mmCIF file of C-alpha atoms in Angstrom:
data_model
loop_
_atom_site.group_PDB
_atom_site.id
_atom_site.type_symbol
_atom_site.label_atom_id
_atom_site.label_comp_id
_atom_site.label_asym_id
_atom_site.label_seq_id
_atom_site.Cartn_x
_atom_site.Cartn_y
_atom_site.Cartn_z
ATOM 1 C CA UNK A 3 0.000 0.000 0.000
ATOM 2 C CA UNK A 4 1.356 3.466 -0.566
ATOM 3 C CA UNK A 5 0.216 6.881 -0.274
ATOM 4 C CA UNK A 6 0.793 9.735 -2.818
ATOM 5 C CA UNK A 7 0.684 13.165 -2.982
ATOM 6 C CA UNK A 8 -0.787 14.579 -6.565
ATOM 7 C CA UNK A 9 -1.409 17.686 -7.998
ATOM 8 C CA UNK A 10 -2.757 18.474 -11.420
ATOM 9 C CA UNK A 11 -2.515 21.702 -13.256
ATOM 10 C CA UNK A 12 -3.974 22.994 -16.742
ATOM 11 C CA UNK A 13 -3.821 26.114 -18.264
ATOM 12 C CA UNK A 14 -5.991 26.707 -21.307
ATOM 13 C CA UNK A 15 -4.649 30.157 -22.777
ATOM 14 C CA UNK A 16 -6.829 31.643 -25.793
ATOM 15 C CA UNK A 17 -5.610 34.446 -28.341
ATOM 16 C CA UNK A 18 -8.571 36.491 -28.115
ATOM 17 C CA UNK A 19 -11.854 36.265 -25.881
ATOM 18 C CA UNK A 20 -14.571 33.830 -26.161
ATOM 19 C CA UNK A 21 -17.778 33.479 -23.888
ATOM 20 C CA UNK A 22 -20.032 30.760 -23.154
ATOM 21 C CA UNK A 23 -17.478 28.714 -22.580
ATOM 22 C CA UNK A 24 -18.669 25.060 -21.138
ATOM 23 C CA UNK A 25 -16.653 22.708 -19.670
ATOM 24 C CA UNK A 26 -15.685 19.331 -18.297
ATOM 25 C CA UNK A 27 -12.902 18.614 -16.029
ATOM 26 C CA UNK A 28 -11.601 14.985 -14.927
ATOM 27 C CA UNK A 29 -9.209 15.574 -12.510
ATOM 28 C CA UNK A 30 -10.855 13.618 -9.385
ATOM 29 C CA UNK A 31 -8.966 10.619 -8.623
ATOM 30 C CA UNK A 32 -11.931 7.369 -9.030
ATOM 31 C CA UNK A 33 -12.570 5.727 -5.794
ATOM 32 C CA UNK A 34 -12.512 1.662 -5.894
ATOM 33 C CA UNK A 35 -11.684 -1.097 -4.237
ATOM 34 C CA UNK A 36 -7.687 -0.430 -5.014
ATOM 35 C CA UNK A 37 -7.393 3.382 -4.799
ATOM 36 C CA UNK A 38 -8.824 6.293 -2.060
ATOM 37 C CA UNK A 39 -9.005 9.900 -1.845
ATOM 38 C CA UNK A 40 -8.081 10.955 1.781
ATOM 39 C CA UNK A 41 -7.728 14.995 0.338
ATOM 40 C CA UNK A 42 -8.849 16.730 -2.087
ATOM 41 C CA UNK A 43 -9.179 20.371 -3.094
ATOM 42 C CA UNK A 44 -9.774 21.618 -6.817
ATOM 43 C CA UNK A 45 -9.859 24.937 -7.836
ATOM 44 C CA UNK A 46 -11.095 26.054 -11.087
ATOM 45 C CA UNK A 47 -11.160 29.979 -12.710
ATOM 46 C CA UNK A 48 -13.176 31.674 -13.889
ATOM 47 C CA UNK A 49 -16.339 30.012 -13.275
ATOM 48 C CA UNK A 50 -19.801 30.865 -13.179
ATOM 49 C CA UNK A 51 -20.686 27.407 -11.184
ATOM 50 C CA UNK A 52 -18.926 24.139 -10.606
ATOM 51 C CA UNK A 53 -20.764 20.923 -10.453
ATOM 52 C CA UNK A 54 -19.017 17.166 -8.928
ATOM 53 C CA UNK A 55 -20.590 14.737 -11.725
ATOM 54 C CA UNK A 56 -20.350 10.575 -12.178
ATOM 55 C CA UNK A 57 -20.633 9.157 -15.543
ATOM 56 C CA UNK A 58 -21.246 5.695 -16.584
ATOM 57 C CA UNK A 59 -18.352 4.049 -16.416
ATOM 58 C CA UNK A 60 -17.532 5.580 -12.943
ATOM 59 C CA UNK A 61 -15.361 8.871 -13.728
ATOM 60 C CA UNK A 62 -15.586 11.687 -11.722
ATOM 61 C CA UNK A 63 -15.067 15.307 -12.772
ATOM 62 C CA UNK A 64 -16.394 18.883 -12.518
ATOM 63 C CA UNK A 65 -18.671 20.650 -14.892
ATOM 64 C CA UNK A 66 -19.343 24.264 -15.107
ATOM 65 C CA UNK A 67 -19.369 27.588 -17.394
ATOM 66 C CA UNK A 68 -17.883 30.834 -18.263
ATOM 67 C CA UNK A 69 -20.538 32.785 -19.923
ATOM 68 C CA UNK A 70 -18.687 36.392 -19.524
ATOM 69 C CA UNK A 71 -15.853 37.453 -22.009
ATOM 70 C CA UNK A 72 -12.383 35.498 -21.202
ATOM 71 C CA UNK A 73 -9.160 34.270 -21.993
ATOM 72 C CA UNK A 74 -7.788 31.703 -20.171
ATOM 73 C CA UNK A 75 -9.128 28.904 -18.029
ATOM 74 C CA UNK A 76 -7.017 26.992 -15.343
ATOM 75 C CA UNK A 77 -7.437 24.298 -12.799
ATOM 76 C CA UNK A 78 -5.386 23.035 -9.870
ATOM 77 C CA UNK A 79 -6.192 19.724 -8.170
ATOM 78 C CA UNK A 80 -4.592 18.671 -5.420
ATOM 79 C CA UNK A 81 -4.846 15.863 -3.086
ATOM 80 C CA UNK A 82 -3.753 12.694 -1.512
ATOM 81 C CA UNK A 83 -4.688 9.315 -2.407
ATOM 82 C CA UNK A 84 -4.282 5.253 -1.114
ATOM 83 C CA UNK A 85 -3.442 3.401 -3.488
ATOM 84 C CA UNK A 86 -3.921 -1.135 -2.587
ATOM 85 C CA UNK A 87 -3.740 -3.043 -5.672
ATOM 86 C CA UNK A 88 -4.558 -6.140 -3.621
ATOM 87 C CA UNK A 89 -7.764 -4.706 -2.919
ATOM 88 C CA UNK A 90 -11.071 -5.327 -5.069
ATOM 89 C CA UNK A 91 -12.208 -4.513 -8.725
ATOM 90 C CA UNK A 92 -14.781 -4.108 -10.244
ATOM 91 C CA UNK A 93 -16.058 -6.752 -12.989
ATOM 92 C CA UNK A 94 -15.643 -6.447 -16.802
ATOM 93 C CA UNK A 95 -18.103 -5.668 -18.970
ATOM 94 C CA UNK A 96 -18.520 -6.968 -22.877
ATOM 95 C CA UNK A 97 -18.460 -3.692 -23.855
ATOM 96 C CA UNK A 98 -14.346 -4.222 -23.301
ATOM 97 C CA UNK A 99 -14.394 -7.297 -25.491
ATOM 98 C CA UNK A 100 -15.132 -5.247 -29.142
ATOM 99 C CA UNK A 101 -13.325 -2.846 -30.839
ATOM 100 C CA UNK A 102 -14.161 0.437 -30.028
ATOM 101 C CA UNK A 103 -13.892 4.004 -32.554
ATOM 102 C CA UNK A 104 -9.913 4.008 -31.340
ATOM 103 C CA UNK A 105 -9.264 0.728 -31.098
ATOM 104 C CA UNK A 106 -10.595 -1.326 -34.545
ATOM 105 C CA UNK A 107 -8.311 -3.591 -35.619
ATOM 106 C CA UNK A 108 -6.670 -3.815 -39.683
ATOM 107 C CA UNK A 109 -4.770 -6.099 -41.407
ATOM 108 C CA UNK A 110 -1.413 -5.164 -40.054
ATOM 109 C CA UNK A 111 -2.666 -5.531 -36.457
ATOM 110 C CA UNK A 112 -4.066 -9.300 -37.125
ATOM 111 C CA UNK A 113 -0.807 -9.716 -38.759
ATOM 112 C CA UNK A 114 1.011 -9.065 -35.738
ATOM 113 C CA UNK A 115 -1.489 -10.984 -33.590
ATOM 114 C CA UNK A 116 -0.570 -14.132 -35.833
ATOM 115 C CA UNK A 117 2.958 -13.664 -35.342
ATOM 116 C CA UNK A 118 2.659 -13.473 -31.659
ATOM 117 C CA UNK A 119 0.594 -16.762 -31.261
ATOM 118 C CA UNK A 120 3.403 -18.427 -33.354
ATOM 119 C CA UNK A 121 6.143 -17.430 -31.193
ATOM 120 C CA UNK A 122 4.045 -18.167 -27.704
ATOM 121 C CA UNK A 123 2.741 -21.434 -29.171
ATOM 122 C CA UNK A 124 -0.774 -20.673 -29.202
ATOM 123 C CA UNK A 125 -3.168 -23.041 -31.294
ATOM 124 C CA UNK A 126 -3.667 -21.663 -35.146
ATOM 125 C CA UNK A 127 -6.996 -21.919 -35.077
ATOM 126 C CA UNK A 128 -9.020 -18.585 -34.983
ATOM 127 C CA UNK A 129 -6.255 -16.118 -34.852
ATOM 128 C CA UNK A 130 -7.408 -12.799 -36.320
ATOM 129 C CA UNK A 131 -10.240 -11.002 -36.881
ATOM 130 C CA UNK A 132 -12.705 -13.700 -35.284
ATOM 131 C CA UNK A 133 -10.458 -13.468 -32.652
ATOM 132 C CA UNK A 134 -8.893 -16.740 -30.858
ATOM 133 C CA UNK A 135 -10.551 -16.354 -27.494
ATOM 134 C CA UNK A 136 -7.783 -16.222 -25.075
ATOM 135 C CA UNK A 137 -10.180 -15.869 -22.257
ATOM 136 C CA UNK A 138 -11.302 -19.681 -23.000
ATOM 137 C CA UNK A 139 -7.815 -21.354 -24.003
ATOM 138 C CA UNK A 140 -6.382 -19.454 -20.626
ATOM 139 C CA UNK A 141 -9.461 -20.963 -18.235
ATOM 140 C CA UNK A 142 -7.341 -23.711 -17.161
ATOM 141 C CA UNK A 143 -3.924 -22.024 -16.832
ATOM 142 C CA UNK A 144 -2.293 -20.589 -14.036
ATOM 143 C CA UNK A 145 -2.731 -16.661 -13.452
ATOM 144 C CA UNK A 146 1.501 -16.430 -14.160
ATOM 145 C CA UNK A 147 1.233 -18.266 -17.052
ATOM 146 C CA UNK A 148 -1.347 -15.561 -18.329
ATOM 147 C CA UNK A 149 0.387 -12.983 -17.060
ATOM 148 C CA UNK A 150 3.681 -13.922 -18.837
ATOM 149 C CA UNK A 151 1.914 -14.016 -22.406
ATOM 150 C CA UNK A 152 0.521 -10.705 -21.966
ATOM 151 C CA UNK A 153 3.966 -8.995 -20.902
ATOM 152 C CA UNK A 154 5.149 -10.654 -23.953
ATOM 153 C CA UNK A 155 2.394 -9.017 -26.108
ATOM 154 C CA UNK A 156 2.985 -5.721 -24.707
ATOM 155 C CA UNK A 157 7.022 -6.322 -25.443
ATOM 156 C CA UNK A 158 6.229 -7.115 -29.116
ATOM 157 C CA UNK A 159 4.433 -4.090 -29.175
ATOM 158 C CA UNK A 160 6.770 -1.731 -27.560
ATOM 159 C CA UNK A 161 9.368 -3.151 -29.932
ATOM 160 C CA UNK A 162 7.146 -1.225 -32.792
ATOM 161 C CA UNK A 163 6.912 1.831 -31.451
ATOM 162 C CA UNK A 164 9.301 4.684 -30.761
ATOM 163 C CA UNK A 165 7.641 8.051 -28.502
ATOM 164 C CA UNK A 166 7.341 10.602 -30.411
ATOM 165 C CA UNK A 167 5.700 13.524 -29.011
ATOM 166 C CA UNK A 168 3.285 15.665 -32.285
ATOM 167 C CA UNK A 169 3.437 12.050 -34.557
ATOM 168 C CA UNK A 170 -0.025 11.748 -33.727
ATOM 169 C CA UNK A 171 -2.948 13.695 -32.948
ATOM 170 C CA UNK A 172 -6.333 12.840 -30.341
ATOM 171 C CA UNK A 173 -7.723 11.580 -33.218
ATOM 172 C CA UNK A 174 -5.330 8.874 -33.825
ATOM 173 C CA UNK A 175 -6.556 5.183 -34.035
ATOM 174 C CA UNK A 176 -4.654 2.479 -32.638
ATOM 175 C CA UNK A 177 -3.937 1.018 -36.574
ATOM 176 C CA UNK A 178 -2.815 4.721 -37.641
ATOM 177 C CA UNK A 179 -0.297 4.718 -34.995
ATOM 178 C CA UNK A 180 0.982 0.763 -35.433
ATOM 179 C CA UNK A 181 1.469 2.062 -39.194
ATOM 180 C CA UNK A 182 3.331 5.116 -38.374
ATOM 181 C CA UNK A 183 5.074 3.522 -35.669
ATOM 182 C CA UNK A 184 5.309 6.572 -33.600
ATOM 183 C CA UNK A 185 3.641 8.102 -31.040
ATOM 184 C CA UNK A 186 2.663 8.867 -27.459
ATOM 185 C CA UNK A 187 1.210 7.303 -24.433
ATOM 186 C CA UNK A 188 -2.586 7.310 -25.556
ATOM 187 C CA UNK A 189 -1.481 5.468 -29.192
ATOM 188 C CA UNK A 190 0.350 2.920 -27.287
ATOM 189 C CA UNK A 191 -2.627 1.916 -25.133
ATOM 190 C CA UNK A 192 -4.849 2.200 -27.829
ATOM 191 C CA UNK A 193 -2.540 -0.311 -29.989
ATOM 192 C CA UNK A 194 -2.498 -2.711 -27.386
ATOM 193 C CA UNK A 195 -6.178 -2.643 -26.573
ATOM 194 C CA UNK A 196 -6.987 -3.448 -30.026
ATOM 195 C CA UNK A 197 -4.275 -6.312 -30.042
ATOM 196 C CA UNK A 198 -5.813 -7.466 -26.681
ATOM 197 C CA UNK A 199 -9.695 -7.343 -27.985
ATOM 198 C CA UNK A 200 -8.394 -9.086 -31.642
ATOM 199 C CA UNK A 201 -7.079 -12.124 -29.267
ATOM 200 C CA UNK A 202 -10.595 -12.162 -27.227
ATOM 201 C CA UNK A 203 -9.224 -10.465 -23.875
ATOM 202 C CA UNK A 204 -11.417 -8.044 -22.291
ATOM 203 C CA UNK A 205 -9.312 -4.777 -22.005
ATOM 204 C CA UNK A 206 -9.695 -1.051 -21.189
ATOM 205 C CA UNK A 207 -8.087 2.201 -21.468
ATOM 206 C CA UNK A 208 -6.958 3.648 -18.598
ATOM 207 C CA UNK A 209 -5.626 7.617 -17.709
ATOM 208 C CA UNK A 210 -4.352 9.449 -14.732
ATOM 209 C CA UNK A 211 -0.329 10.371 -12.968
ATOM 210 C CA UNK A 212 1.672 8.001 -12.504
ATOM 211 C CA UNK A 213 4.977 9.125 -9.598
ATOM 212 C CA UNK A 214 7.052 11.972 -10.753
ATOM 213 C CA UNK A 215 6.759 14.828 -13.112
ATOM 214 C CA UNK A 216 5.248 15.132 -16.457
ATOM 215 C CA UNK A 217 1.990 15.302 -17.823
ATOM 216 C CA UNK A 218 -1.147 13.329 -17.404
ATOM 217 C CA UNK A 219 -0.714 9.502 -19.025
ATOM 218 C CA UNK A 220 -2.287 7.041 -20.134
ATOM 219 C CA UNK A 221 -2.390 2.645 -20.226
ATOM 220 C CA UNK A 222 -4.216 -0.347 -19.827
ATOM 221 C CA UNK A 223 -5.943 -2.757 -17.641
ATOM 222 C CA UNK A 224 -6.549 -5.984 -18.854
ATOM 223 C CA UNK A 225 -8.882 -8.676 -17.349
ATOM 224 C CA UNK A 226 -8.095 -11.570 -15.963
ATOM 225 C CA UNK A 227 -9.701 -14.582 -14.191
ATOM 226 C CA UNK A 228 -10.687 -12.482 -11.119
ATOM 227 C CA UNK A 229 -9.497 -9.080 -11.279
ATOM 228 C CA UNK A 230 -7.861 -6.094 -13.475
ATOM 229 C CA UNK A 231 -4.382 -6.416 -14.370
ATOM 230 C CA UNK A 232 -2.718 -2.762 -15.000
ATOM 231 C CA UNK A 233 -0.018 -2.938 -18.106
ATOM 232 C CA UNK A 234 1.832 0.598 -19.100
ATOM 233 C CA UNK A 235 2.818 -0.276 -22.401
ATOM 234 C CA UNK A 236 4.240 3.085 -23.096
ATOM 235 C CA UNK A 237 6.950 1.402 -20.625
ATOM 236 C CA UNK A 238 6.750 -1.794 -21.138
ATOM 237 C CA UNK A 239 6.041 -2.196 -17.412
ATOM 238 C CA UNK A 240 3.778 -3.338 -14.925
ATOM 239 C CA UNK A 241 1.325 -0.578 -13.497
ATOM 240 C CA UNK A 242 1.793 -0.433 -9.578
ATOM 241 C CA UNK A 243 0.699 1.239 -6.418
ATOM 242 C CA UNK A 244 2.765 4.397 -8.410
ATOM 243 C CA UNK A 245 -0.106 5.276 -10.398
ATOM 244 C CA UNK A 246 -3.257 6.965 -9.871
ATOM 245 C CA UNK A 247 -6.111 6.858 -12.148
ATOM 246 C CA UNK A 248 -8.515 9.364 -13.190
ATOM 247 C CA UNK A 249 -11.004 8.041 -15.915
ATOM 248 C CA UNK A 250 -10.974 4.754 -17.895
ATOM 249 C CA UNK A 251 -13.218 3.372 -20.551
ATOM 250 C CA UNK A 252 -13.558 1.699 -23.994
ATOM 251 C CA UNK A 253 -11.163 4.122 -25.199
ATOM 252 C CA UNK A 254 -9.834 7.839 -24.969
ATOM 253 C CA UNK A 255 -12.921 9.081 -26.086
ATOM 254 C CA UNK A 256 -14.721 7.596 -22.882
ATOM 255 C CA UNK A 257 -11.333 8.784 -21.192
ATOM 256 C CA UNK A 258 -10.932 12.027 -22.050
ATOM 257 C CA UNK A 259 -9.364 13.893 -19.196
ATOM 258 C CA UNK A 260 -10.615 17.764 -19.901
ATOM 259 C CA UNK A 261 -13.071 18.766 -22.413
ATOM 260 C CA UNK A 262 -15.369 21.340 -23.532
ATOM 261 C CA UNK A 263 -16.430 24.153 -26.297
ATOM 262 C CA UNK A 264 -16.971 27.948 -26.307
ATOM 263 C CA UNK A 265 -18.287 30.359 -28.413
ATOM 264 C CA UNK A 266 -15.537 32.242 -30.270
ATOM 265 C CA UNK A 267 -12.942 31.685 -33.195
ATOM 266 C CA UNK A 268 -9.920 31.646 -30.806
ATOM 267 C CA UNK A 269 -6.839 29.818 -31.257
ATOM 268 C CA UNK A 270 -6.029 27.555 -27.819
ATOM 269 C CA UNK A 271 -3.131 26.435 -26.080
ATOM 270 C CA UNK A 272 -3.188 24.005 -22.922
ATOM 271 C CA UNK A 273 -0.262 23.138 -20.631
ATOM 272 C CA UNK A 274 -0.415 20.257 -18.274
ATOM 273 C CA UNK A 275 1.741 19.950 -15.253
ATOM 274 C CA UNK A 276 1.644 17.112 -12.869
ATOM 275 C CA UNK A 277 3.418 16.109 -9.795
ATOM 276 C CA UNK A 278 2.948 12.458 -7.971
ATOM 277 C CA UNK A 279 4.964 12.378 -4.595
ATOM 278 C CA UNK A 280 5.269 9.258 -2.356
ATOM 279 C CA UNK A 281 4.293 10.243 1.509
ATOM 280 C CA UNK A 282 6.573 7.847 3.713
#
C-alpha cells in the first residue's frame, strides 16, 4: 500500500476572448476497491458554477461555465490518495471485449497478432479477426502463465513503437499509430487494446499520474480470471501502487481527461503539469 501526494494543473490560454465557454474537467482521482481519496481540493477559474458529476463508467469530474468574455481557463487539483492493488475490482463488462472508434483492428494488427501466437505457441486456429478467445484457451492455466503471455504481447508491441511527441494527434486510431510507428502514451494503449480485444481479452483504457513529473498519461488494464491487471505499455512495465487513475473506458474518447467548447474563433493552447509524490 502506498500513499501519494498529486497535484494536477492545466492552463488553457486563448488568443482572443470567447464566452459561453462550457466545460468538463476529470481531474478527481476514481474511488474503488484499489485506490482512495483521503484529500482533495480543486480549484477552477473563472467560473460561473462548478458541479461534482459521475458518468457511466464511474469517472468523476467537474462541470461548469464561463458565460462572460475570457481568456484563459485553469485548474489546480490537489490531493492525496491510497493506493492497494490487492484490494477489489470491479467486474468487466462486454463492452471491453469489441473494438471500439480508437481501437478497430486492420490487417497489419491481425498480422502481428498471428505472429505473436506463433512465437508463444498458441493453437492456429481462430487467430485474427474472429479473434482466438484467449479468455477460454487461458481458463485452465495458471494466473503467471497468463500474465507472462501478456507482458510478452505488450514487449512485441513496444518493440514497434518509438515516442514521439506531435506524430499523432487525439484523433489517432490504434492502426494509424501501429502504421506510423510513432507516437505517445494514448497510441500505445490504444494499440495494445486493439491487439488485446483481436485475441478475445477483455481490455480497457486507462488515464491518470503516474509518480514523478510530467503530464497526465495514459495505459491499460486488462482482465483476468478475477481481477484487473494494470499494463503501461508506453513502458513496457507493470502498473503499480505508483499510479493513480482518473477516468478509464472503452477508449480515450470515454477517457478524455478535460473537455469542452466555447463560443468564439480563438486559437487555444493548454499546458499540463503534474506532480505524484510518495508520503513515507
Amino acid at each position: 500500500m502506498k500513499r501519494l501526494h498529486f497535484c494536477y494543473e492545466m492552463s488553457l490560454k486563448l488568443d482572443q476572448s470567447v464566452r459561453d465557454h462550457h466545460f468538463l474537467i476529470r481531474c478527481r482521482p476514481m474511488e474503488n476497491g484499489r485506490q482512495r481519496r483521503e484529500d482533495m481540493a480543486v480549484t477552477i477559474e473563472p467560473a460561473d458554477f462548478v458541479n461534482e458529476v459521475i458518468d457511466g463508467f464511474g469517472n468523476e469530474g467537474y462541470t461548469g461555465s464561463i458565460r462572460a468574455p475570457h481568456d484563459s481557463l485553469s485548474v489546480k487539483a490537489e490531493g492525496i490518495v491510497r493506493i492497494d492493488l490487492s484490494g477489489h475490482t470491479e467486474p468487466s463488462h462486454p463492452m471491453y471485449r469489441f473494438p471500439s472508434a480508437f481501437t478497430m483492428p486492420d490487417e497489419h494488427m491481425d498480422k502481428l497478432l498471428k505472429e505473436i501466437a506463433a512465437e508463444l505457441g498458441w493453437p492456429a486456429w481462430g487467430v485474427g479477426v474472429s479473434g482466438i478467445q484467449l479468455c477460454d484457451m487461458w481458463k485452465d492455466s495458471p494466473l503467471p502463465k497468463i500474465q507472462k503471455d501478456l507482458e510478452y504481447m505488450m514487449s512485441r508491441l513496444y518493440g514497434r513503437f518509438i515516442y514521439v511527441p506531435g506524430a499523432t494527434t487525439v484523433a489517432t486510431t490504434a492502426a494509424e499509430a501501429l502504421a506510423l510507428g510513432q507516437g505517445v502514451c494514448q497510441d500505445y494503449a490504444h494499440a495494445f487494446i486493439s491487439l488485446c480485444r483481436l485475441a478475445g481479452i477483455p481490455t480497457r483504457y486507462a488515464a491518470g499520474m503516474m509518480l514523478g513529473e510530467g503530464a497526465s498519461h495514459a495505459w491499460v488494464e486488462v482482465w483476468l480470471k478475477d481481477g484487473w491487471l494494470g499494463m503501461d505499455p508506453t513502458n513496457n512495465r507493470l502498473v503499480d501502487e505508483t499510479y493513480i487513475k482518473l477516468t478509464h473506458g472503452r477508449d480515450f474518447g470515454d477517457g478524455t481527461i478535460d473537455r469542452g467548447r466555447f463560443l468564439g474563433f480563438a486559437g487555444q493552447s493548454q499546458e499540463i503539469r503534474v506532480k505524484v509524490e510518495e508520503i513515507v
